[in-house]
Amino acid sequence: MLRIGIIGCGAIAEAIVKGSSSLDRIKITGLYDRHPEKVSYLSGLLREPPEALTFDDMLGVCDLIIEAASQGAVKEFVPPALEAGKDVMIMSVGALGDQELLDRIKRIAEANNCKIYIPSGAIAGVDGVKAAAGSKIKRVRLTTRKPPRAFGVENEENAMHERVLFEGPAREAVKLFPANVNVSLTLSLAGIGPDRTEVRIIQDPSIDLNIHEVEVEGDFGRMHLRFENLPSPSNPKTSFLAALSAIALIKRVSEPIEVGT
């Protein structure tokens, strides 16, 4: 039985709670959020109430800690969870654009024989990018299109027109858009790093979907992937697929047979 604790009780956590209810090898034993009403709501969705409602208590009753809150939560909670010997799943992977933090949690995980899991998020094809990185990748580019409401722009003149909001490296993109392009850091960690991974972010009032296009060129050939994702019902900044990828990774970690690289 894999005992799970979740930090952050928002849209992704709700999807994980609902999605894990049918998994026999999973039990959610801890929930933590600074808003007690969110914890209460998710607790009500569980067959058994969680044993831990604080982070410190969570470390005593959970095997895997899932960060589903924010980049700030990664910095605050992931290092001590690893120091306590717990495996960690990071959803706000954009936090790892901070090279010092990334190096630090790697060192702690190695010292405590822990794993850091990063789901594929709002795109597929990460396995293919990891495989391509075994040779030479020349270019990786992510183009993200989202409706204005995903950027908090509604009922304004700025929401009426298509606009390029950002062009630059993934490391800078996750600083400026911490809730919108976490996937760019996942892509960069699988490929050629956050300084060489190109990101283009577009506000598009003509769409209702979150669209990600990934282009990769290298010695292996070319890869062009396009994803048209429905937003999470309760958070337009996040694709529903991101939450589903977390559930898939939980299932992979808990089951005896592993498929994919």
PDB file of C-alpha atoms in Angstrom:
ATOM      1  CA  MET A   1       0.000   0.000   0.000  1.00  0.00           C
ATOM      2  CA  LEU A   2       1.399   3.366  -1.073  1.00  0.00           C
ATOM      3  CA  ARG A   3       0.494   6.043   1.474  1.00  0.00           C
ATOM      4  CA  ILE A   4       0.171   9.485  -0.095  1.00  0.00           C
ATOM      5  CA  GLY A   5       0.172  12.984   1.329  1.00  0.00           C
ATOM      6  CA  ILE A   6      -0.849  15.983  -0.768  1.00  0.00           C
ATOM      7  CA  ILE A   7       0.282  19.557  -0.216  1.00  0.00           C
ATOM      8  CA  GLY A   8      -2.184  21.979  -1.779  1.00  0.00           C
ATOM      9  CA  CYS A   9      -5.874  21.106  -2.021  1.00  0.00           C
ATOM     10  CA  GLY A  10      -6.823  22.759  -5.298  1.00  0.00           C
ATOM     11  CA  ALA A  11      -7.849  21.485  -8.723  1.00  0.00           C
ATOM     12  CA  ILE A  12      -5.010  19.007  -9.196  1.00  0.00           C
ATOM     13  CA  ALA A  13      -5.381  17.580  -5.701  1.00  0.00           C
ATOM     14  CA  GLU A  14      -9.107  17.115  -6.234  1.00  0.00           C
ATOM     15  CA  ALA A  15      -8.465  15.213  -9.462  1.00  0.00           C
ATOM     16  CA  ILE A  16      -5.887  13.024  -7.705  1.00  0.00           C
ATOM     17  CA  VAL A  17      -8.284  12.265  -4.842  1.00  0.00           C
ATOM     18  CA  LYS A  18     -11.079  11.335  -7.233  1.00  0.00           C
ATOM     19  CA  GLY A  19      -8.805   9.416  -9.615  1.00  0.00           C
ATOM     20  CA  SER A  20      -7.059   7.401  -6.914  1.00  0.00           C
ATOM     21  CA  SER A  21     -10.312   6.144  -5.403  1.00  0.00           C
ATOM     22  CA  SER A  22     -10.301   3.202  -7.828  1.00  0.00           C
ATOM     23  CA  LEU A  23      -6.652   2.260  -7.218  1.00  0.00           C
ATOM     24  CA  ASP A  24      -6.293  -0.636  -4.793  1.00  0.00           C
ATOM     25  CA  ARG A  25      -2.652  -0.009  -3.876  1.00  0.00           C
ATOM     26  CA  ILE A  26      -3.161   3.653  -2.974  1.00  0.00           C
ATOM     27  CA  LYS A  27      -4.301   5.331   0.224  1.00  0.00           C
ATOM     28  CA  ILE A  28      -4.349   9.084   0.807  1.00  0.00           C
ATOM     29  CA  THR A  29      -3.298   9.493   4.420  1.00  0.00           C
ATOM     30  CA  GLY A  30      -2.473  13.201   4.508  1.00  0.00           C
ATOM     31  CA  LEU A  31      -3.843  16.495   3.199  1.00  0.00           C
ATOM     32  CA  TYR A  32      -2.429  19.943   3.864  1.00  0.00           C
ATOM     33  CA  ASP A  33      -3.465  23.408   2.739  1.00  0.00           C
ATOM     34  CA  ARG A  34      -3.392  26.834   4.365  1.00  0.00           C
ATOM     35  CA  HIS A  35      -7.119  27.093   3.654  1.00  0.00           C
ATOM     36  CA  PRO A  36      -8.896  24.661   6.031  1.00  0.00           C
ATOM     37  CA  GLU A  37     -12.099  24.718   3.975  1.00  0.00           C
ATOM     38  CA  LYS A  38     -10.246  23.175   1.018  1.00  0.00           C
ATOM     39  CA  VAL A  39      -8.885  20.406   3.223  1.00  0.00           C
ATOM     40  CA  SER A  40     -12.361  19.781   4.609  1.00  0.00           C
ATOM     41  CA  TYR A  41     -13.840  19.531   1.109  1.00  0.00           C
ATOM     42  CA  LEU A  42     -11.276  17.002  -0.123  1.00  0.00           C
ATOM     43  CA  SER A  43     -11.492  15.009   3.105  1.00  0.00           C
ATOM     44  CA  GLY A  44     -15.179  14.603   2.413  1.00  0.00           C
ATOM     45  CA  LEU A  45     -14.406  12.942  -0.903  1.00  0.00           C
ATOM     46  CA  LEU A  46     -12.358  10.178   0.748  1.00  0.00           C
ATOM     47  CA  ARG A  47     -13.783   6.900   2.008  1.00  0.00           C
ATOM     48  CA  GLU A  48     -11.529   7.235   5.051  1.00  0.00           C
ATOM     49  CA  PRO A  49     -10.563  10.648   6.447  1.00  0.00           C
ATOM     50  CA  PRO A  50      -6.845  11.456   6.231  1.00  0.00           C
ATOM     51  CA  GLU A  51      -4.722  10.741   9.270  1.00  0.00           C
ATOM     52  CA  ALA A  52      -2.578  13.864   8.893  1.00  0.00           C
ATOM     53  CA  LEU A  53      -3.696  17.461   8.366  1.00  0.00           C
ATOM     54  CA  THR A  54      -0.339  19.168   8.980  1.00  0.00           C
ATOM     55  CA  PHE A  55       2.894  18.837   7.053  1.00  0.00           C
ATOM     56  CA  ASP A  56       4.850  17.558  10.060  1.00  0.00           C
ATOM     57  CA  ASP A  57       2.241  14.885  10.796  1.00  0.00           C
ATOM     58  CA  MET A  58       2.207  13.947   7.119  1.00  0.00           C
ATOM     59  CA  LEU A  59       5.879  12.983   7.261  1.00  0.00           C
ATOM     60  CA  GLY A  60       5.038  10.320   9.828  1.00  0.00           C
ATOM     61  CA  VAL A  61       2.224   8.591   7.926  1.00  0.00           C
ATOM     62  CA  CYS A  62       3.039   9.015   4.202  1.00  0.00           C
ATOM     63  CA  ASP A  63       5.482   7.356   1.807  1.00  0.00           C
ATOM     64  CA  LEU A  64       5.017   9.780  -1.093  1.00  0.00           C
ATOM     65  CA  ILE A  65       4.473  13.523  -0.717  1.00  0.00           C
ATOM     66  CA  ILE A  66       2.818  15.252  -3.675  1.00  0.00           C
ATOM     67  CA  GLU A  67       3.347  18.993  -4.071  1.00  0.00           C
ATOM     68  CA  ALA A  68       0.298  20.440  -5.851  1.00  0.00           C
ATOM     69  CA  ALA A  69       0.341  24.003  -4.574  1.00  0.00           C
ATOM     70  CA  SER A  70       2.864  26.436  -6.042  1.00  0.00           C
ATOM     71  CA  GLN A  71       6.500  27.042  -6.870  1.00  0.00           C
ATOM     72  CA  GLY A  72       6.887  28.531  -3.406  1.00  0.00           C
ATOM     73  CA  ALA A  73       5.585  25.314  -1.872  1.00  0.00           C
ATOM     74  CA  VAL A  74       8.272  23.347  -3.721  1.00  0.00           C
ATOM     75  CA  LYS A  75      10.971  25.430  -2.038  1.00  0.00           C
ATOM     76  CA  GLU A  76       9.293  25.252   1.365  1.00  0.00           C
ATOM     77  CA  PHE A  77       8.234  21.620   1.592  1.00  0.00           C
ATOM     78  CA  VAL A  78      10.209  19.449  -0.829  1.00  0.00           C
ATOM     79  CA  PRO A  79      13.642  19.719   0.869  1.00  0.00           C
ATOM     80  CA  PRO A  80      12.371  18.756   4.358  1.00  0.00           C
ATOM     81  CA  ALA A  81      10.261  15.940   2.903  1.00  0.00           C
ATOM     82  CA  LEU A  82      13.343  14.487   1.226  1.00  0.00           C
ATOM     83  CA  GLU A  83      15.397  14.984   4.387  1.00  0.00           C
ATOM     84  CA  ALA A  84      12.747  12.909   6.200  1.00  0.00           C
ATOM     85  CA  GLY A  85      13.340  10.093   3.696  1.00  0.00           C
ATOM     86  CA  LYS A  86      10.119  10.575   1.734  1.00  0.00           C
ATOM     87  CA  ASP A  87       9.725  10.277  -2.026  1.00  0.00           C
ATOM     88  CA  VAL A  88       8.300  13.428  -3.610  1.00  0.00           C
ATOM     89  CA  MET A  89       6.217  14.248  -6.680  1.00  0.00           C
ATOM     90  CA  ILE A  90       6.486  17.818  -7.945  1.00  0.00           C
ATOM     91  CA  MET A  91       3.631  19.350  -9.920  1.00  0.00           C
ATOM     92  CA  SER A  92       4.879  22.972  -9.867  1.00  0.00           C
ATOM     93  CA  VAL A  93       7.986  21.902 -11.729  1.00  0.00           C
ATOM     94  CA  GLY A  94       8.661  25.469 -12.843  1.00  0.00           C
ATOM     95  CA  ALA A  95      10.290  25.953  -9.442  1.00  0.00           C
ATOM     96  CA  LEU A  96      13.172  23.849 -10.714  1.00  0.00           C
ATOM     97  CA  GLY A  97      14.137  26.683 -13.020  1.00  0.00           C
ATOM     98  CA  ASP A  98      16.031  27.759  -9.898  1.00  0.00           C
ATOM     99  CA  GLN A  99      19.260  25.835 -10.504  1.00  0.00           C
ATOM    100  CA  GLU A 100      20.360  26.168  -6.891  1.00  0.00           C
ATOM    101  CA  LEU A 101      17.117  24.569  -5.683  1.00  0.00           C
ATOM    102  CA  LEU A 102      17.355  21.798  -8.274  1.00  0.00           C
ATOM    103  CA  ASP A 103      20.923  20.967  -7.284  1.00  0.00           C
ATOM    104  CA  ARG A 104      19.989  21.057  -3.607  1.00  0.00           C
ATOM    105  CA  ILE A 105      17.060  18.655  -3.813  1.00  0.00           C
ATOM    106  CA  LYS A 106      19.120  16.302  -5.981  1.00  0.00           C
ATOM    107  CA  ARG A 107      21.798  16.175  -3.279  1.00  0.00           C
ATOM    108  CA  ILE A 108      19.249  15.592  -0.519  1.00  0.00           C
ATOM    109  CA  ALA A 109      17.466  12.862  -2.489  1.00  0.00           C
ATOM    110  CA  GLU A 110      20.729  11.051  -3.179  1.00  0.00           C
ATOM    111  CA  ALA A 111      21.822  11.312   0.464  1.00  0.00           C
ATOM    112  CA  ASN A 112      18.518   9.872   1.706  1.00  0.00           C
ATOM    113  CA  ASN A 113      17.938   7.339  -1.105  1.00  0.00           C
ATOM    114  CA  CYS A 114      14.733   9.091  -2.184  1.00  0.00           C
ATOM    115  CA  LYS A 115      13.054   9.622  -5.538  1.00  0.00           C
ATOM    116  CA  ILE A 116      11.821  12.887  -7.054  1.00  0.00           C
ATOM    117  CA  TYR A 117       9.002  12.246  -9.538  1.00  0.00           C
ATOM    118  CA  ILE A 118       7.982  14.742 -12.212  1.00  0.00           C
ATOM    119  CA  PRO A 119       4.827  13.886 -14.217  1.00  0.00           C
ATOM    120  CA  SER A 120       4.698  14.629 -17.938  1.00  0.00           C
ATOM    121  CA  GLY A 121       2.033  17.252 -17.231  1.00  0.00           C
ATOM    122  CA  ALA A 122       0.022  18.819 -20.043  1.00  0.00           C
ATOM    123  CA  ILE A 123       1.962  17.121 -22.848  1.00  0.00           C
ATOM    124  CA  ALA A 124       2.800  13.609 -23.933  1.00  0.00           C
ATOM    125  CA  GLY A 125       5.967  12.589 -25.738  1.00  0.00           C
ATOM    126  CA  VAL A 126       8.354  13.234 -22.830  1.00  0.00           C
ATOM    127  CA  ASP A 127       9.623   9.651 -23.149  1.00  0.00           C
ATOM    128  CA  GLY A 128      10.461  10.376 -26.785  1.00  0.00           C
ATOM    129  CA  VAL A 129      12.366  13.542 -25.886  1.00  0.00           C
ATOM    130  CA  LYS A 130      14.319  11.644 -23.210  1.00  0.00           C
ATOM    131  CA  ALA A 131      15.182   8.976 -25.765  1.00  0.00           C
ATOM    132  CA  ALA A 132      16.262  11.607 -28.316  1.00  0.00           C
ATOM    133  CA  ALA A 133      18.526  13.182 -25.693  1.00  0.00           C
ATOM    134  CA  GLY A 134      20.567   9.984 -25.844  1.00  0.00           C
ATOM    135  CA  SER A 135      22.054  11.364 -29.065  1.00  0.00           C
ATOM    136  CA  LYS A 136      22.224  15.062 -29.940  1.00  0.00           C
ATOM    137  CA  ILE A 137      19.235  17.396 -29.801  1.00  0.00           C
ATOM    138  CA  LYS A 138      19.755  20.596 -31.761  1.00  0.00           C
ATOM    139  CA  ARG A 139      16.556  22.452 -30.909  1.00  0.00           C
ATOM    140  CA  VAL A 140      13.506  22.223 -28.657  1.00  0.00           C
ATOM    141  CA  ARG A 141      10.683  24.715 -28.952  1.00  0.00           C
ATOM    142  CA  LEU A 142       7.380  24.899 -27.073  1.00  0.00           C
ATOM    143  CA  THR A 143       4.556  27.124 -28.288  1.00  0.00           C
ATOM    144  CA  THR A 144       1.713  27.520 -25.811  1.00  0.00           C
ATOM    145  CA  ARG A 145      -1.640  29.087 -26.701  1.00  0.00           C
ATOM    146  CA  LYS A 146      -4.282  29.728 -24.073  1.00  0.00           C
ATOM    147  CA  PRO A 147      -7.475  31.810 -23.901  1.00  0.00           C
ATOM    148  CA  PRO A 148      -7.227  35.186 -22.128  1.00  0.00           C
ATOM    149  CA  ARG A 149      -8.921  33.937 -18.937  1.00  0.00           C
ATOM    150  CA  ALA A 150      -5.980  31.561 -18.387  1.00  0.00           C
ATOM    151  CA  PHE A 151      -3.818  34.650 -17.931  1.00  0.00           C
ATOM    152  CA  GLY A 152      -6.371  36.442 -15.767  1.00  0.00           C
ATOM    153  CA  VAL A 153      -7.445  38.735 -18.605  1.00  0.00           C
ATOM    154  CA  GLU A 154     -11.219  38.970 -19.121  1.00  0.00           C
ATOM    155  CA  ASN A 155     -13.688  41.666 -20.168  1.00  0.00           C
ATOM    156  CA  GLU A 156     -10.872  43.962 -21.149  1.00  0.00           C
ATOM    157  CA  GLU A 157      -9.751  45.398 -24.462  1.00  0.00           C
ATOM    158  CA  ASN A 158      -6.533  43.377 -24.136  1.00  0.00           C
ATOM    159  CA  ALA A 159      -8.597  40.198 -24.149  1.00  0.00           C
ATOM    160  CA  MET A 160      -9.979  40.869 -27.620  1.00  0.00           C
ATOM    161  CA  HIS A 161      -6.772  40.346 -29.577  1.00  0.00           C
ATOM    162  CA  GLU A 162      -4.208  37.627 -30.105  1.00  0.00           C
ATOM    163  CA  ARG A 163      -0.964  38.633 -28.432  1.00  0.00           C
ATOM    164  CA  VAL A 164       2.470  37.101 -28.030  1.00  0.00           C
ATOM    165  CA  LEU A 165       3.080  37.459 -24.299  1.00  0.00           C
ATOM    166  CA  PHE A 166       6.543  35.949 -24.158  1.00  0.00           C
ATOM    167  CA  GLU A 167       9.379  34.609 -26.265  1.00  0.00           C
ATOM    168  CA  GLY A 168      12.519  33.319 -24.621  1.00  0.00           C
ATOM    169  CA  PRO A 169      14.104  30.463 -22.648  1.00  0.00           C
ATOM    170  CA  ALA A 170      12.119  28.139 -20.402  1.00  0.00           C
ATOM    171  CA  ARG A 171      14.006  29.287 -17.319  1.00  0.00           C
ATOM    172  CA  GLU A 172      12.658  32.819 -17.780  1.00  0.00           C
ATOM    173  CA  ALA A 173       9.176  31.669 -18.853  1.00  0.00           C
ATOM    174  CA  VAL A 174       8.473  29.840 -15.589  1.00  0.00           C
ATOM    175  CA  LYS A 175       9.495  32.907 -13.593  1.00  0.00           C
ATOM    176  CA  LEU A 176       7.114  35.200 -15.459  1.00  0.00           C
ATOM    177  CA  PHE A 177       4.254  32.700 -15.888  1.00  0.00           C
ATOM    178  CA  PRO A 178       4.557  30.361 -12.872  1.00  0.00           C
ATOM    179  CA  ALA A 179       1.043  28.919 -13.213  1.00  0.00           C
ATOM    180  CA  ASN A 180       0.905  28.539 -17.003  1.00  0.00           C
ATOM    181  CA  VAL A 181       4.016  26.871 -18.446  1.00  0.00           C
ATOM    182  CA  ASN A 182       5.333  24.415 -15.879  1.00  0.00           C
ATOM    183  CA  VAL A 183       5.385  21.995 -18.788  1.00  0.00           C
ATOM    184  CA  SER A 184       8.267  23.958 -20.353  1.00  0.00           C
ATOM    185  CA  LEU A 185      10.516  22.991 -17.432  1.00  0.00           C
ATOM    186  CA  THR A 186       9.453  19.344 -17.668  1.00  0.00           C
ATOM    187  CA  LEU A 187      10.335  19.426 -21.359  1.00  0.00           C
ATOM    188  CA  SER A 188      13.677  21.077 -20.670  1.00  0.00           C
ATOM    189  CA  LEU A 189      14.649  18.564 -17.975  1.00  0.00           C
ATOM    190  CA  ALA A 190      13.916  15.740 -20.402  1.00  0.00           C
ATOM    191  CA  GLY A 191      15.866  17.400 -23.213  1.00  0.00           C
ATOM    192  CA  ILE A 192      18.489  20.148 -23.475  1.00  0.00           C
ATOM    193  CA  GLY A 193      17.918  22.214 -20.347  1.00  0.00           C
ATOM    194  CA  PRO A 194      15.963  25.354 -19.446  1.00  0.00           C
ATOM    195  CA  ASP A 195      18.376  27.827 -21.034  1.00  0.00           C
ATOM    196  CA  ARG A 196      18.273  26.234 -24.504  1.00  0.00           C
ATOM    197  CA  THR A 197      14.595  25.235 -24.549  1.00  0.00           C
ATOM    198  CA  GLU A 198      12.700  27.932 -26.465  1.00  0.00           C
ATOM    199  CA  VAL A 199       9.243  28.997 -25.283  1.00  0.00           C
ATOM    200  CA  ARG A 200       6.600  31.109 -26.984  1.00  0.00           C
ATOM    201  CA  ILE A 201       3.421  32.027 -25.065  1.00  0.00           C
ATOM    202  CA  ILE A 202       0.388  33.353 -26.926  1.00  0.00           C
ATOM    203  CA  GLN A 203      -2.905  34.734 -25.658  1.00  0.00           C
ATOM    204  CA  ASP A 204      -5.544  33.627 -28.164  1.00  0.00           C
ATOM    205  CA  PRO A 205      -9.165  34.776 -27.694  1.00  0.00           C
ATOM    206  CA  SER A 206     -10.381  32.492 -30.504  1.00  0.00           C
ATOM    207  CA  ILE A 207      -9.802  29.265 -28.537  1.00  0.00           C
ATOM    208  CA  ASP A 208     -11.283  27.585 -25.478  1.00  0.00           C
ATOM    209  CA  LEU A 209      -8.490  25.022 -25.165  1.00  0.00           C
ATOM    210  CA  ASN A 210      -4.946  25.079 -23.825  1.00  0.00           C
ATOM    211  CA  ILE A 211      -2.800  24.237 -26.849  1.00  0.00           C
ATOM    212  CA  HIS A 212       0.819  23.121 -26.635  1.00  0.00           C
ATOM    213  CA  GLU A 213       3.006  22.454 -29.676  1.00  0.00           C
ATOM    214  CA  VAL A 214       6.392  20.818 -29.191  1.00  0.00           C
ATOM    215  CA  GLU A 215       9.051  20.823 -31.900  1.00  0.00           C
ATOM    216  CA  VAL A 216      12.266  18.853 -31.474  1.00  0.00           C
ATOM    217  CA  GLU A 217      15.118  18.492 -33.967  1.00  0.00           C
ATOM    218  CA  GLY A 218      18.229  16.381 -33.597  1.00  0.00           C
ATOM    219  CA  ASP A 219      20.317  13.496 -34.831  1.00  0.00           C
ATOM    220  CA  PHE A 220      17.279  11.225 -34.403  1.00  0.00           C
ATOM    221  CA  GLY A 221      15.222  13.260 -36.918  1.00  0.00           C
ATOM    222  CA  ARG A 222      12.305  15.605 -36.180  1.00  0.00           C
ATOM    223  CA  MET A 223       9.421  15.465 -33.757  1.00  0.00           C
ATOM    224  CA  HIS A 224       6.325  17.680 -33.935  1.00  0.00           C
ATOM    225  CA  LEU A 225       3.658  17.135 -31.308  1.00  0.00           C
ATOM    226  CA  ARG A 226       0.446  19.099 -30.791  1.00  0.00           C
ATOM    227  CA  PHE A 227      -1.836  18.864 -27.775  1.00  0.00           C
ATOM    228  CA  GLU A 228      -5.267  20.480 -27.497  1.00  0.00           C
ATOM    229  CA  ASN A 229      -6.167  20.173 -23.838  1.00  0.00           C
ATOM    230  CA  LEU A 230      -9.344  21.029 -21.998  1.00  0.00           C
ATOM    231  CA  PRO A 231      -8.645  23.284 -19.017  1.00  0.00           C
ATOM    232  CA  SER A 232      -9.217  21.942 -15.545  1.00  0.00           C
ATOM    233  CA  PRO A 233     -12.888  22.627 -14.673  1.00  0.00           C
ATOM    234  CA  SER A 234     -11.897  24.642 -11.599  1.00  0.00           C
ATOM    235  CA  ASN A 235      -8.644  26.237 -12.822  1.00  0.00           C
ATOM    236  CA  PRO A 236      -8.349  27.542 -16.418  1.00  0.00           C
ATOM    237  CA  LYS A 237      -4.586  28.016 -16.017  1.00  0.00           C
ATOM    238  CA  THR A 238      -4.097  24.250 -15.733  1.00  0.00           C
ATOM    239  CA  SER A 239      -4.846  21.597 -18.346  1.00  0.00           C
ATOM    240  CA  PHE A 240      -6.910  18.663 -17.082  1.00  0.00           C
ATOM    241  CA  LEU A 241      -4.290  16.376 -18.634  1.00  0.00           C
ATOM    242  CA  ALA A 242      -1.749  17.652 -16.074  1.00  0.00           C
ATOM    243  CA  ALA A 243      -3.812  16.178 -13.245  1.00  0.00           C
ATOM    244  CA  LEU A 244      -4.367  12.962 -15.186  1.00  0.00           C
ATOM    245  CA  SER A 245      -0.621  12.622 -15.704  1.00  0.00           C
ATOM    246  CA  ALA A 246      -0.129  12.770 -11.934  1.00  0.00           C
ATOM    247  CA  ILE A 247      -2.645   9.970 -11.450  1.00  0.00           C
ATOM    248  CA  ALA A 248      -0.910   7.896 -14.133  1.00  0.00           C
ATOM    249  CA  LEU A 249       2.449   8.375 -12.422  1.00  0.00           C
ATOM    250  CA  ILE A 250       1.019   7.412  -9.030  1.00  0.00           C
ATOM    251  CA  LYS A 251      -0.352   4.249 -10.618  1.00  0.00           C
ATOM    252  CA  ARG A 252       3.015   3.482 -12.233  1.00  0.00           C
ATOM    253  CA  VAL A 253       4.887   3.964  -8.963  1.00  0.00           C
ATOM    254  CA  SER A 254       2.489   1.699  -7.058  1.00  0.00           C
ATOM    255  CA  GLU A 255       2.198  -1.179  -9.522  1.00  0.00           C
ATOM    256  CA  PRO A 256       4.672  -4.004 -10.134  1.00  0.00           C
ATOM    257  CA  ILE A 257       4.777  -3.610 -13.931  1.00  0.00           C
ATOM    258  CA  GLU A 258       6.145  -0.397 -15.457  1.00  0.00           C
ATOM    259  CA  VAL A 259       5.480   0.594 -19.082  1.00  0.00           C
ATOM    260  CA  GLY A 260       7.589   3.175 -20.921  1.00  0.00           C
ATOM    261  CA  THR A 261      11.023   4.630 -20.360  1.00  0.00           C
TER     262      THR A 261
END
